[in-house]
PDB file of C-alpha atoms in Angstrom:
ATOM      1  CA  MET A   1      -2.986  33.651  -9.530  1.00 51.00           C
ATOM      2  CA  PRO A   2      -2.935  29.562  -8.960  1.00 57.00           C
ATOM      3  CA  HIS A   3      -0.885  27.541 -12.050  1.00 64.00           C
ATOM      4  CA  GLY A   4      -1.104  24.731 -13.213  1.00 67.00           C
ATOM      5  CA  LEU A   5      -3.048  21.455 -15.272  1.00 69.00           C
ATOM      6  CA  ARG A   6      -7.289  22.198 -14.568  1.00 75.00           C
ATOM      7  CA  ILE A   7      -8.321  19.261 -16.091  1.00 73.00           C
ATOM      8  CA  LYS A   8     -12.555  18.451 -16.648  1.00 73.00           C
ATOM      9  CA  LYS A   9     -14.981  16.222 -18.054  1.00 68.00           C
ATOM     10  CA  SER A  10     -17.593  17.040 -19.357  1.00 69.00           C
ATOM     11  CA  ASN A  11     -20.144  17.084 -16.669  1.00 73.00           C
ATOM     12  CA  GLY A  12     -17.903  19.666 -14.926  1.00 74.00           C
ATOM     13  CA  THR A  13     -15.567  16.769 -12.385  1.00 71.00           C
ATOM     14  CA  VAL A  14     -12.612  17.795 -12.273  1.00 70.00           C
ATOM     15  CA  MET A  15      -9.775  15.226 -13.260  1.00 68.00           C
ATOM     16  CA  LEU A  16      -6.733  16.951 -12.971  1.00 70.00           C
ATOM     17  CA  ASP A  17      -6.296  19.928 -10.153  1.00 70.00           C
ATOM     18  CA  VAL A  18      -3.757  22.313 -10.154  1.00 69.00           C
ATOM     19  CA  SER A  19      -2.864  21.109  -7.159  1.00 68.00           C
ATOM     20  CA  ASP A  20      -2.545  17.797  -7.794  1.00 72.00           C
ATOM     21  CA  ARG A  21       0.459  15.125  -8.101  1.00 71.00           C
ATOM     22  CA  ILE A  22       0.728  12.740 -11.034  1.00 73.00           C
ATOM     23  CA  THR A  23       3.262   9.938 -11.401  1.00 79.00           C
ATOM     24  CA  ARG A  24       5.982  10.027 -14.248  1.00 83.00           C
ATOM     25  CA  LEU A  25       7.851   7.014 -14.707  1.00 86.00           C
ATOM     26  CA  ARG A  26      11.371   7.466 -14.843  1.00 90.00           C
ATOM     27  CA  TYR A  27      13.057   4.199 -14.122  1.00 94.00           C
ATOM     28  CA  SER A  28      11.546   0.703 -14.326  1.00 92.00           C
ATOM     29  CA  ASN A  29      13.563  -2.550 -14.588  1.00 93.00           C
ATOM     30  CA  GLU A  30      12.912  -6.850 -14.004  1.00 93.00           C
ATOM     31  CA  VAL A  31      15.570  -7.746 -12.282  1.00 96.00           C
ATOM     32  CA  ALA A  32      16.453 -11.125 -11.105  1.00 97.00           C
ATOM     33  CA  ALA A  33      16.825 -13.478  -7.784  1.00 97.00           C
ATOM     34  CA  ASN A  34      19.916 -12.996  -5.066  1.00 97.00           C
ATOM     35  CA  ALA A  35      21.520 -10.415  -7.738  1.00 97.00           C
ATOM     36  CA  SER A  36      21.535  -7.374  -6.622  1.00 98.00           C
ATOM     37  CA  GLY A  37      22.299  -3.576  -7.373  1.00 98.00           C
ATOM     38  CA  ASN A  38      22.550   0.292  -8.697  1.00 98.00           C
ATOM     39  CA  THR A  39      21.989   2.704 -10.369  1.00 98.00           C
ATOM     40  CA  THR A  40      22.997   6.246 -11.069  1.00 98.00           C
ATOM     41  CA  LEU A  41      19.619   8.481 -12.272  1.00 96.00           C
ATOM     42  CA  ASP A  42      21.579  12.360 -12.176  1.00 95.00           C
ATOM     43  CA  ASP A  43      17.334  14.454 -13.460  1.00 90.00           C
ATOM     44  CA  ILE A  44      16.811  13.411 -10.180  1.00 92.00           C
ATOM     45  CA  ALA A  45      18.314  15.418  -8.034  1.00 92.00           C
ATOM     46  CA  ASN A  46      15.835  17.853  -6.983  1.00 85.00           C
ATOM     47  CA  SER A  47      12.936  15.490  -7.672  1.00 86.00           C
ATOM     48  CA  LEU A  48      10.559  13.298  -4.715  1.00 87.00           C
ATOM     49  CA  SER A  49      10.257   9.988  -6.544  1.00 91.00           C
ATOM     50  CA  VAL A  50       8.924   6.852  -4.692  1.00 90.00           C
ATOM     51  CA  GLU A  51       9.726   3.382  -4.885  1.00 94.00           C
ATOM     52  CA  PHE A  52       8.934  -0.453  -5.331  1.00 91.00           C
ATOM     53  CA  SER A  53       8.446  -3.967  -5.965  1.00 96.00           C
ATOM     54  CA  VAL A  54       6.748  -6.401  -6.866  1.00 95.00           C
ATOM     55  CA  LEU A  55       7.391  -9.951  -7.117  1.00 95.00           C
ATOM     56  CA  VAL A  56       7.702 -10.633 -11.451  1.00 94.00           C
ATOM     57  CA  SER A  57       5.327 -14.575 -11.255  1.00 83.00           C
ATOM     58  CA  GLY A  58       6.417 -15.911  -7.885  1.00 76.00           C
ATOM     59  CA  GLU A  59       3.127 -17.872  -5.604  1.00 81.00           C
ATOM     60  CA  GLY A  60       4.491 -21.045  -4.945  1.00 76.00           C
ATOM     61  CA  GLY A  61       7.189 -21.117  -1.447  1.00 77.00           C
ATOM     62  CA  ILE A  62       8.525 -18.291   0.199  1.00 90.00           C
ATOM     63  CA  LYS A  63       9.386 -16.233  -2.210  1.00 94.00           C
ATOM     64  CA  ALA A  64      10.329 -12.168  -1.616  1.00 96.00           C
ATOM     65  CA  PRO A  65      11.128  -9.535  -3.383  1.00 96.00           C
ATOM     66  CA  HIS A  66      13.607  -6.345  -3.229  1.00 97.00           C
ATOM     67  CA  ASN A  67      13.701  -4.277  -1.548  1.00 96.00           C
ATOM     68  CA  CYS A  68      14.449  -0.575  -2.527  1.00 96.00           C
ATOM     69  CA  SER A  69      15.848   1.687  -2.042  1.00 95.00           C
ATOM     70  CA  ARG A  70      17.117   5.756  -2.978  1.00 96.00           C
ATOM     71  CA  ASN A  71      19.752   7.535  -1.667  1.00 96.00           C
ATOM     72  CA  GLY A  72      20.605  11.055  -3.564  1.00 97.00           C
ATOM     73  CA  THR A  73      20.779  10.174  -7.006  1.00 97.00           C
ATOM     74  CA  VAL A  74      21.494   7.174  -6.252  1.00 98.00           C
ATOM     75  CA  PHE A  75      18.413   4.433  -7.176  1.00 98.00           C
ATOM     76  CA  SER A  76      19.425   0.711  -5.625  1.00 98.00           C
ATOM     77  CA  TRP A  77      17.471  -2.845  -4.954  1.00 98.00           C
ATOM     78  CA  THR A  78      18.596  -4.882  -2.803  1.00 98.00           C
ATOM     79  CA  ALA A  79      17.911  -9.852  -2.951  1.00 98.00           C
ATOM     80  CA  SER A  80      17.472 -11.247   0.428  1.00 95.00           C
ATOM     81  CA  SER A  81      17.010 -14.524   1.204  1.00 95.00           C
ATOM     82  CA  GLY A  82      17.548 -16.774   4.538  1.00 95.00           C
ATOM     83  CA  GLU A  83      16.965 -20.665   5.191  1.00 94.00           C
ATOM     84  CA  PHE A  84      13.296 -20.785   5.411  1.00 93.00           C
ATOM     85  CA  TYR A  85      12.826 -18.125   1.861  1.00 95.00           C
ATOM     86  CA  VAL A  86      14.111 -17.360  -1.241  1.00 96.00           C
ATOM     87  CA  SER A  87      15.028 -14.453  -3.509  1.00 96.00           C
ATOM     88  CA  TRP A  88      13.184 -14.502  -6.611  1.00 96.00           C
ATOM     89  CA  ASN A  89      12.611 -11.900  -9.557  1.00 96.00           C
ATOM     90  CA  SER A  90      11.423  -8.836  -8.969  1.00 96.00           C
ATOM     91  CA  LEU A  91       9.725  -6.099 -10.985  1.00 95.00           C
ATOM     92  CA  ILE A  92      11.422  -2.500  -9.926  1.00 95.00           C
ATOM     93  CA  PHE A  93       9.944   1.015 -10.007  1.00 92.00           C
ATOM     94  CA  LEU A  94      10.940   4.672  -9.409  1.00 94.00           C
ATOM     95  CA  PHE A  95       8.339   6.947 -10.103  1.00 89.00           C
ATOM     96  CA  LEU A  96       8.739  10.873 -10.042  1.00 86.00           C
ATOM     97  CA  TYR A  97       5.546  13.124  -8.208  1.00 79.00           C
ATOM     98  CA  THR A  98       7.889  16.215  -7.590  1.00 71.00           C
TER      99      THR A  98
ATOM    100  CA  MET B   1      19.424  24.807 -25.598  1.00 39.00           C
ATOM    101  CA  ALA B   2      16.736  22.557 -24.033  1.00 54.00           C
ATOM    102  CA  TYR B   3      12.950  22.770 -25.550  1.00 57.00           C
ATOM    103  CA  GLY B   4       9.729  21.127 -25.155  1.00 62.00           C
ATOM    104  CA  VAL B   5       6.951  21.235 -22.215  1.00 70.00           C
ATOM    105  CA  LYS B   6       7.195  21.647 -18.541  1.00 74.00           C
ATOM    106  CA  ILE B   7       3.510  22.702 -16.215  1.00 76.00           C
ATOM    107  CA  LYS B   8       4.048  22.268 -12.500  1.00 75.00           C
ATOM    108  CA  ASN B   9       0.969  22.659  -9.521  1.00 77.00           C
ATOM    109  CA  GLN B  10       0.822  24.927  -8.329  1.00 75.00           C
ATOM    110  CA  ASN B  11       3.472  23.620  -5.460  1.00 75.00           C
ATOM    111  CA  GLY B  12       6.122  24.236  -8.357  1.00 73.00           C
ATOM    112  CA  GLU B  13       5.875  20.293  -8.509  1.00 73.00           C
ATOM    113  CA  ILE B  14       6.226  18.478 -12.103  1.00 70.00           C
ATOM    114  CA  GLN B  15       3.059  17.323 -13.062  1.00 74.00           C
ATOM    115  CA  ILE B  16       4.211  16.631 -16.462  1.00 73.00           C
ATOM    116  CA  ASP B  17       7.057  17.609 -17.641  1.00 67.00           C
ATOM    117  CA  GLY B  18       7.823  16.531 -21.616  1.00 70.00           C
ATOM    118  CA  THR B  19       9.513  13.259 -21.571  1.00 70.00           C
ATOM    119  CA  TYR B  20       8.347  10.950 -18.503  1.00 73.00           C
ATOM    120  CA  ARG B  21       5.541   9.338 -19.889  1.00 75.00           C
ATOM    121  CA  ASN B  22       2.467   9.226 -16.793  1.00 79.00           C
ATOM    122  CA  MET B  23       0.521   7.565 -16.061  1.00 84.00           C
ATOM    123  CA  SER B  24      -2.806   6.753 -17.403  1.00 86.00           C
ATOM    124  CA  LEU B  25      -5.853   4.311 -16.443  1.00 90.00           C
ATOM    125  CA  LYS B  26      -5.763   1.025 -19.255  1.00 92.00           C
ATOM    126  CA  GLU B  27      -8.318  -1.146 -17.095  1.00 95.00           C
ATOM    127  CA  ASN B  28     -10.564  -2.003 -13.729  1.00 97.00           C
ATOM    128  CA  GLY B  29     -12.449  -4.019 -11.820  1.00 98.00           C
ATOM    129  CA  ASN B  30     -15.242  -3.741  -9.320  1.00 98.00           C
ATOM    130  CA  SER B  31     -15.876  -6.376  -6.784  1.00 98.00           C
ATOM    131  CA  ILE B  32     -13.360  -8.831  -8.108  1.00 98.00           C
ATOM    132  CA  SER B  33     -12.959 -12.159  -5.831  1.00 98.00           C
ATOM    133  CA  VAL B  34     -10.766 -13.497  -3.562  1.00 98.00           C
ATOM    134  CA  SER B  35     -10.124 -17.083  -2.606  1.00 98.00           C
ATOM    135  CA  ASN B  36      -7.522 -18.821  -0.378  1.00 98.00           C
ATOM    136  CA  ASN B  37      -8.511 -22.938  -0.527  1.00 97.00           C
ATOM    137  CA  ASN B  38      -5.015 -22.785   1.176  1.00 97.00           C
ATOM    138  CA  ASP B  39      -3.680 -26.092  -0.691  1.00 96.00           C
ATOM    139  CA  PRO B  40      -0.380 -24.922  -1.796  1.00 94.00           C
ATOM    140  CA  ASN B  41      -1.145 -24.847  -5.220  1.00 94.00           C
ATOM    141  CA  THR B  42      -3.736 -22.846  -5.703  1.00 95.00           C
ATOM    142  CA  TYR B  43      -4.041 -20.363  -2.409  1.00 96.00           C
ATOM    143  CA  PHE B  44      -3.802 -17.495  -4.322  1.00 96.00           C
ATOM    144  CA  THR B  45      -6.224 -15.942  -7.523  1.00 97.00           C
ATOM    145  CA  ILE B  46      -5.219 -15.632 -10.798  1.00 97.00           C
ATOM    146  CA  ILE B  47      -7.094 -12.323 -12.204  1.00 97.00           C
ATOM    147  CA  ASN B  48      -6.532 -11.964 -15.367  1.00 97.00           C
ATOM    148  CA  ILE B  49      -6.127  -8.371 -17.629  1.00 97.00           C
ATOM    149  CA  THR B  50      -5.232  -7.345 -21.323  1.00 96.00           C
ATOM    150  CA  ALA B  51      -1.874  -8.078 -22.406  1.00 96.00           C
ATOM    151  CA  THR B  52       1.065  -5.819 -22.456  1.00 94.00           C
ATOM    152  CA  PRO B  53       4.210  -5.650 -22.421  1.00 92.00           C
ATOM    153  CA  LEU B  54       3.656  -1.950 -20.900  1.00 90.00           C
ATOM    154  CA  ILE B  55       4.998  -2.375 -17.515  1.00 88.00           C
ATOM    155  CA  PRO B  56       1.496  -2.632 -15.127  1.00 91.00           C
ATOM    156  CA  MET B  57       1.263  -0.394 -11.913  1.00 92.00           C
ATOM    157  CA  ILE B  58      -1.099  -2.467 -10.433  1.00 96.00           C
ATOM    158  CA  LEU B  59      -4.103  -0.726  -7.859  1.00 97.00           C
ATOM    159  CA  PHE B  60      -6.605  -1.701  -5.194  1.00 98.00           C
ATOM    160  CA  GLN B  61      -9.009  -1.317  -2.322  1.00 98.00           C
ATOM    161  CA  PRO B  62      -9.322  -3.831  -0.122  1.00 98.00           C
ATOM    162  CA  ASN B  63     -12.819  -5.022   1.878  1.00 98.00           C
ATOM    163  CA  THR B  64     -14.128  -4.775   5.420  1.00 98.00           C
ATOM    164  CA  ASP B  65     -13.322  -8.802   5.788  1.00 98.00           C
ATOM    165  CA  TYR B  66      -9.942 -10.829   5.077  1.00 98.00           C
ATOM    166  CA  PHE B  67      -6.760  -8.954   4.616  1.00 98.00           C
ATOM    167  CA  ALA B  68      -5.883  -8.791   0.727  1.00 98.00           C
ATOM    168  CA  THR B  69      -2.725  -8.245  -1.272  1.00 98.00           C
ATOM    169  CA  ILE B  70      -1.518  -7.447  -4.544  1.00 96.00           C
ATOM    170  CA  SER B  71       1.555 -11.077  -4.603  1.00 94.00           C
ATOM    171  CA  SER B  72       2.849 -10.580  -7.789  1.00 95.00           C
ATOM    172  CA  TYR B  73       2.801 -10.183 -11.713  1.00 95.00           C
ATOM    173  CA  VAL B  74       2.312 -12.565 -13.756  1.00 95.00           C
ATOM    174  CA  LYS B  75       4.512 -12.354 -17.630  1.00 92.00           C
ATOM    175  CA  THR B  76       3.559 -14.782 -21.086  1.00 93.00           C
ATOM    176  CA  GLY B  77       6.562 -13.871 -22.426  1.00 92.00           C
ATOM    177  CA  SER B  78       6.933 -10.903 -23.265  1.00 92.00           C
ATOM    178  CA  ASN B  79       4.057  -9.553 -22.100  1.00 94.00           C
ATOM    179  CA  PHE B  80       2.009  -9.679 -17.818  1.00 95.00           C
ATOM    180  CA  SER B  81      -0.936 -11.794 -18.295  1.00 96.00           C
ATOM    181  CA  SER B  82      -2.108 -10.987 -15.237  1.00 97.00           C
ATOM    182  CA  PHE B  83      -1.658 -10.924 -11.704  1.00 97.00           C
ATOM    183  CA  ASN B  84      -2.241 -13.452  -8.102  1.00 96.00           C
ATOM    184  CA  ALA B  85      -3.527 -11.240  -5.843  1.00 97.00           C
ATOM    185  CA  ILE B  86      -4.913 -13.601  -1.629  1.00 97.00           C
ATOM    186  CA  THR B  87      -5.861 -13.371   1.407  1.00 98.00           C
ATOM    187  CA  GLN B  88      -6.745 -15.732   4.511  1.00 98.00           C
ATOM    188  CA  TYR B  89      -6.480 -19.247   4.593  1.00 98.00           C
ATOM    189  CA  ASN B  90      -9.918 -20.864   3.608  1.00 98.00           C
ATOM    190  CA  GLN B  91     -11.478 -17.393   3.222  1.00 98.00           C
ATOM    191  CA  THR B  92     -13.094 -15.220   0.109  1.00 98.00           C
ATOM    192  CA  THR B  93     -12.991 -11.872  -0.032  1.00 98.00           C
ATOM    193  CA  THR B  94     -13.392  -9.058  -2.470  1.00 98.00           C
ATOM    194  CA  ILE B  95     -10.669  -6.520  -3.473  1.00 98.00           C
ATOM    195  CA  ASN B  96     -10.916  -3.672  -6.338  1.00 98.00           C
ATOM    196  CA  TRP B  97      -8.273  -2.687  -8.839  1.00 98.00           C
ATOM    197  CA  LYS B  98      -6.979  -0.519 -10.836  1.00 97.00           C
ATOM    198  CA  LEU B  99      -4.316  -1.021 -13.651  1.00 96.00           C
ATOM    199  CA  TYR B 100      -2.027   1.508 -15.115  1.00 92.00           C
ATOM    200  CA  THR B 101       0.797   1.802 -17.662  1.00 90.00           C
ATOM    201  CA  GLU B 102       2.410   4.830 -19.930  1.00 84.00           C
ATOM    202  CA  THR B 103      -0.173   5.982 -21.577  1.00 78.00           C
ATOM    203  CA  PRO B 104       0.513   3.883 -25.075  1.00 71.00           C
ATOM    204  CA  ASP B 105      -2.788   5.326 -27.469  1.00 77.00           C
ATOM    205  CA  LEU B 106      -4.566   7.965 -27.935  1.00 77.00           C
ATOM    206  CA  SER B 107      -8.410   8.905 -26.108  1.00 80.00           C
ATOM    207  CA  THR B 108     -11.256   9.802 -28.170  1.00 81.00           C
ATOM    208  CA  GLU B 109     -11.340  12.883 -26.867  1.00 78.00           C
ATOM    209  CA  LYS B 110     -12.300  15.179 -30.307  1.00 77.00           C
ATOM    210  CA  TYR B 111     -10.595  18.306 -27.718  1.00 77.00           C
ATOM    211  CA  GLY B 112      -8.132  18.640 -25.265  1.00 76.00           C
ATOM    212  CA  LEU B 113      -4.383  18.829 -24.146  1.00 77.00           C
ATOM    213  CA  ARG B 114      -2.248  16.345 -25.724  1.00 78.00           C
ATOM    214  CA  ILE B 115       2.071  15.751 -25.376  1.00 77.00           C
ATOM    215  CA  ARG B 116       4.672  13.750 -26.672  1.00 79.00           C
ATOM    216  CA  ASN B 117       8.958  13.535 -25.618  1.00 79.00           C
ATOM    217  CA  PRO B 118      11.113  13.399 -28.380  1.00 80.00           C
ATOM    218  CA  SER B 119      10.725  10.147 -29.012  1.00 81.00           C
ATOM    219  CA  ASN B 120       7.210  11.063 -30.130  1.00 81.00           C
ATOM    220  CA  ASN B 121       5.841   8.183 -27.386  1.00 79.00           C
ATOM    221  CA  LEU B 122       2.372  10.103 -25.958  1.00 77.00           C
ATOM    222  CA  VAL B 123       3.344  11.695 -22.431  1.00 75.00           C
ATOM    223  CA  PHE B 124       0.324  12.968 -21.846  1.00 78.00           C
ATOM    224  CA  ASP B 125      -3.638  12.746 -22.875  1.00 78.00           C
ATOM    225  CA  SER B 126      -5.887  15.477 -21.649  1.00 78.00           C
ATOM    226  CA  GLY B 127      -9.049  12.243 -21.985  1.00 79.00           C
ATOM    227  CA  LYS B 128      -7.122   9.693 -20.038  1.00 80.00           C
ATOM    228  CA  GLU B 129      -7.092   9.333 -16.562  1.00 81.00           C
ATOM    229  CA  TYR B 130      -3.460   9.178 -14.626  1.00 82.00           C
ATOM    230  CA  THR B 131      -2.344   8.475 -10.857  1.00 81.00           C
ATOM    231  CA  LYS B 132      -2.480  11.146  -8.320  1.00 83.00           C
ATOM    232  CA  ILE B 133      -0.429  10.166  -5.165  1.00 86.00           C
ATOM    233  CA  LEU B 134      -1.954  12.042  -2.036  1.00 88.00           C
ATOM    234  CA  ASP B 135       0.338   9.733   0.175  1.00 92.00           C
ATOM    235  CA  ILE B 136       3.227   8.157   0.808  1.00 93.00           C
ATOM    236  CA  GLN B 137       3.804   6.007   5.248  1.00 96.00           C
ATOM    237  CA  THR B 138       5.804   3.892   5.523  1.00 97.00           C
ATOM    238  CA  VAL B 139       5.244   0.362   7.925  1.00 98.00           C
ATOM    239  CA  ALA B 140       7.332  -1.680   9.646  1.00 98.00           C
ATOM    240  CA  PRO B 141       4.016  -4.030  11.492  1.00 98.00           C
ATOM    241  CA  VAL B 142       6.222  -6.843  13.437  1.00 98.00           C
ATOM    242  CA  PRO B 143       5.694 -10.886  11.469  1.00 98.00           C
ATOM    243  CA  THR B 144       3.293 -12.936  12.151  1.00 97.00           C
ATOM    244  CA  SER B 145       0.623 -10.720  14.172  1.00 96.00           C
ATOM    245  CA  GLY B 146       1.512  -7.010  14.073  1.00 98.00           C
ATOM    246  CA  TYR B 147      -0.803  -4.269  12.140  1.00 98.00           C
ATOM    247  CA  VAL B 148       0.160  -0.942  11.797  1.00 98.00           C
ATOM    248  CA  ASP B 149      -3.712   1.312  11.237  1.00 98.00           C
ATOM    249  CA  ILE B 150      -3.179   4.671   8.782  1.00 98.00           C
ATOM    250  CA  SER B 151      -5.742   8.153   9.036  1.00 98.00           C
ATOM    251  CA  HIS B 152      -5.735   9.739   6.210  1.00 96.00           C
ATOM    252  CA  PRO B 153      -8.720  11.718   7.100  1.00 96.00           C
ATOM    253  CA  SER B 154      -8.809  14.477   3.928  1.00 93.00           C
ATOM    254  CA  ILE B 155      -8.906  10.905   1.566  1.00 93.00           C
ATOM    255  CA  GLU B 156     -11.460   9.038   0.711  1.00 94.00           C
ATOM    256  CA  ASN B 157     -11.741   5.466  -0.579  1.00 95.00           C
ATOM    257  CA  PRO B 158      -8.764   5.953  -2.678  1.00 96.00           C
ATOM    258  CA  PHE B 159      -6.303   3.747  -3.948  1.00 97.00           C
ATOM    259  CA  TYR B 160      -3.625   1.421  -2.151  1.00 98.00           C
ATOM    260  CA  LEU B 161       0.247   0.614  -3.582  1.00 97.00           C
ATOM    261  CA  LEU B 162       2.590  -1.218  -0.674  1.00 97.00           C
ATOM    262  CA  SER B 163       5.907  -2.672  -1.258  1.00 96.00           C
ATOM    263  CA  PRO B 164       8.003  -4.730  -0.831  1.00 96.00           C
ATOM    264  CA  ILE B 165       5.826  -7.040   0.742  1.00 96.00           C
ATOM    265  CA  GLY B 166       6.632  -8.673   3.963  1.00 96.00           C
ATOM    266  CA  ILE B 167       6.645 -12.913   4.138  1.00 96.00           C
ATOM    267  CA  TRP B 168       7.486 -15.646   7.157  1.00 97.00           C
ATOM    268  CA  PHE B 169       7.160 -18.732   7.818  1.00 97.00           C
ATOM    269  CA  ARG B 170       6.898 -20.808  11.176  1.00 97.00           C
ATOM    270  CA  TYR B 171       6.379 -24.104  11.949  1.00 97.00           C
ATOM    271  CA  THR B 172       5.328 -25.349  15.535  1.00 97.00           C
ATOM    272  CA  ALA B 173       6.936 -28.807  16.537  1.00 97.00           C
ATOM    273  CA  SER B 174       4.268 -29.824  19.265  1.00 97.00           C
ATOM    274  CA  THR B 175       1.529 -29.156  16.486  1.00 97.00           C
ATOM    275  CA  LYS B 176       2.994 -30.090  12.688  1.00 98.00           C
ATOM    276  CA  LEU B 177       1.765 -26.914  11.681  1.00 98.00           C
ATOM    277  CA  HIS B 178       3.597 -24.908   8.931  1.00 97.00           C
ATOM    278  CA  TYR B 179       2.464 -21.277   8.919  1.00 97.00           C
ATOM    279  CA  TYR B 180       3.523 -19.020   5.930  1.00 97.00           C
ATOM    280  CA  TYR B 181       2.764 -15.779   6.301  1.00 97.00           C
ATOM    281  CA  LYS B 182       1.862 -12.308   4.338  1.00 97.00           C
ATOM    282  CA  VAL B 183       1.658  -8.881   4.486  1.00 98.00           C
ATOM    283  CA  GLY B 184      -1.199  -6.635   3.871  1.00 98.00           C
ATOM    284  CA  LEU B 185      -4.311  -4.669   3.603  1.00 98.00           C
ATOM    285  CA  LYS B 186      -7.522  -4.860   5.472  1.00 98.00           C
ATOM    286  CA  LYS B 187     -10.125  -1.801   4.583  1.00 98.00           C
ATOM    287  CA  LEU B 188     -11.018  -0.170   8.646  1.00 98.00           C
ATOM    288  CA  SER B 189     -13.005   2.971   6.791  1.00 98.00           C
ATOM    289  CA  SER B 190     -13.553   4.884   3.629  1.00 97.00           C
ATOM    290  CA  THR B 191     -10.468   6.783   5.372  1.00 97.00           C
ATOM    291  CA  SER B 192      -8.328   4.192   7.335  1.00 98.00           C
ATOM    292  CA  VAL B 193      -6.941   0.799   6.685  1.00 98.00           C
ATOM    293  CA  ARG B 194      -4.470  -1.752   8.285  1.00 98.00           C
ATOM    294  CA  VAL B 195      -2.379  -2.898   7.451  1.00 98.00           C
ATOM    295  CA  GLY B 196      -0.634  -5.887   8.992  1.00 98.00           C
ATOM    296  CA  TRP B 197       0.356 -10.130   8.259  1.00 98.00           C
ATOM    297  CA  PHE B 198      -1.749 -12.345   7.586  1.00 98.00           C
ATOM    298  CA  ASN B 199      -1.591 -16.348   7.569  1.00 98.00           C
ATOM    299  CA  PHE B 200      -2.213 -17.089   4.036  1.00 97.00           C
ATOM    300  CA  LEU B 201      -1.217 -20.674   4.297  1.00 97.00           C
ATOM    301  CA  LEU B 202      -1.355 -22.764   7.285  1.00 97.00           C
ATOM    302  CA  GLN B 203      -0.474 -26.888   6.499  1.00 97.00           C
ATOM    303  CA  VAL B 204       0.660 -30.045   9.199  1.00 97.00           C
ATOM    304  CA  PHE B 205       3.321 -32.295   8.637  1.00 95.00           C
ATOM    305  CA  ASP B 206       5.950 -33.962  10.520  1.00 96.00           C
ATOM    306  CA  TRP B 207       9.324 -31.379   9.684  1.00 94.00           C
ATOM    307  CA  GLY B 208      11.813 -31.881  13.017  1.00 93.00           C
ATOM    308  CA  SER B 209      11.736 -31.512  16.396  1.00 95.00           C
ATOM    309  CA  SER B 210      12.704 -28.025  15.931  1.00 96.00           C
ATOM    310  CA  ASN B 211      10.919 -24.409  15.908  1.00 97.00           C
ATOM    311  CA  GLU B 212      11.617 -22.506  13.453  1.00 96.00           C
ATOM    312  CA  SER B 213      10.591 -18.750  12.854  1.00 97.00           C
ATOM    313  CA  GLU B 214      12.451 -16.315   9.592  1.00 97.00           C
ATOM    314  CA  GLY B 215      11.593 -13.701   6.790  1.00 97.00           C
ATOM    315  CA  PHE B 216      11.700 -10.771   5.013  1.00 96.00           C
ATOM    316  CA  SER B 217      10.042  -7.786   7.251  1.00 97.00           C
ATOM    317  CA  PRO B 218      11.236  -5.014   4.982  1.00 96.00           C
ATOM    318  CA  THR B 219       9.956  -1.629   5.615  1.00 97.00           C
ATOM    319  CA  ALA B 220       7.408  -1.161   3.564  1.00 97.00           C
ATOM    320  CA  LYS B 221       6.005   2.484   1.629  1.00 96.00           C
ATOM    321  CA  LEU B 222       2.532   2.202   1.979  1.00 97.00           C
ATOM    322  CA  VAL B 223       0.839   4.957  -1.182  1.00 95.00           C
ATOM    323  CA  ILE B 224      -2.183   6.667  -1.272  1.00 95.00           C
ATOM    324  CA  PHE B 225      -3.523   8.082  -4.699  1.00 92.00           C
ATOM    325  CA  GLY B 226      -6.243   9.122  -5.789  1.00 83.00           C
ATOM    326  CA  ALA B 227     -10.097   6.761  -6.661  1.00 63.00           C
ATOM    327  CA  ASP B 228     -11.208   9.004  -9.370  1.00 64.00           C
TER     328      ASP B 228
END
């Protein structure tokens, strides 16, 4: 017998099924331009995650968001800049989905 | 002894863990116009949202005509108040978007399931619509005209999140043209999408005799979410 949570609307439409992977926000932060860093999240060791970033109030000019990555339990964000583009404030996320 | 609730799906993957808050639908927009007038100050479209201090996650569906991307979120004070969408210069397209946050308030349902974490924050409410990750692809189109076509045959009309968004600048001395590029999405069909670089700003002025080309071109994640 399958397990998990299945939720239906009153008309029978399945809103959440027993095979669905729904996202849980584990970590978020607003990080400053030019600042790279990392944090250790011990509890994510056995979970799959997706990490991403987006500019905050970043239109105008050539502005780059941070690049996010995960290695084991370490979540890292790296600023990037060059001669013709600048690093900018970013919102960074780590979502768990298993 | 630890206590609480942990609900797993049939693959053993956690759906609800009683600690970390699930992201539920807060607001959405359908067939929203995104236009680009090729003006350096106003080339983007500001899409207002109901101000919230909660961190938003914004997914979108592009159209088939032009590339589009969600480039930045905008804060007013401590609240998120809008986001910026961009399409190709001198063009107009439409997008559908959905904004998710941690579940801030109760649904209006009279029956169902609600779970709170030890801080008494709402983790899950069965009357809400939650984000469902269906697939994750990594993409690295080559600047400044490269693209990657992603097919998801078992997933119809999903919403997408692309991150991080690459940006590139190029100057051609012989024509005095300044090209500005970002990476965005263009719908190919209900089960496929193109991830590619597009020119969002084109300016002409003399900037010297050297050709220039530089930018930020990361390997990005394309996260594919269920539409309902």
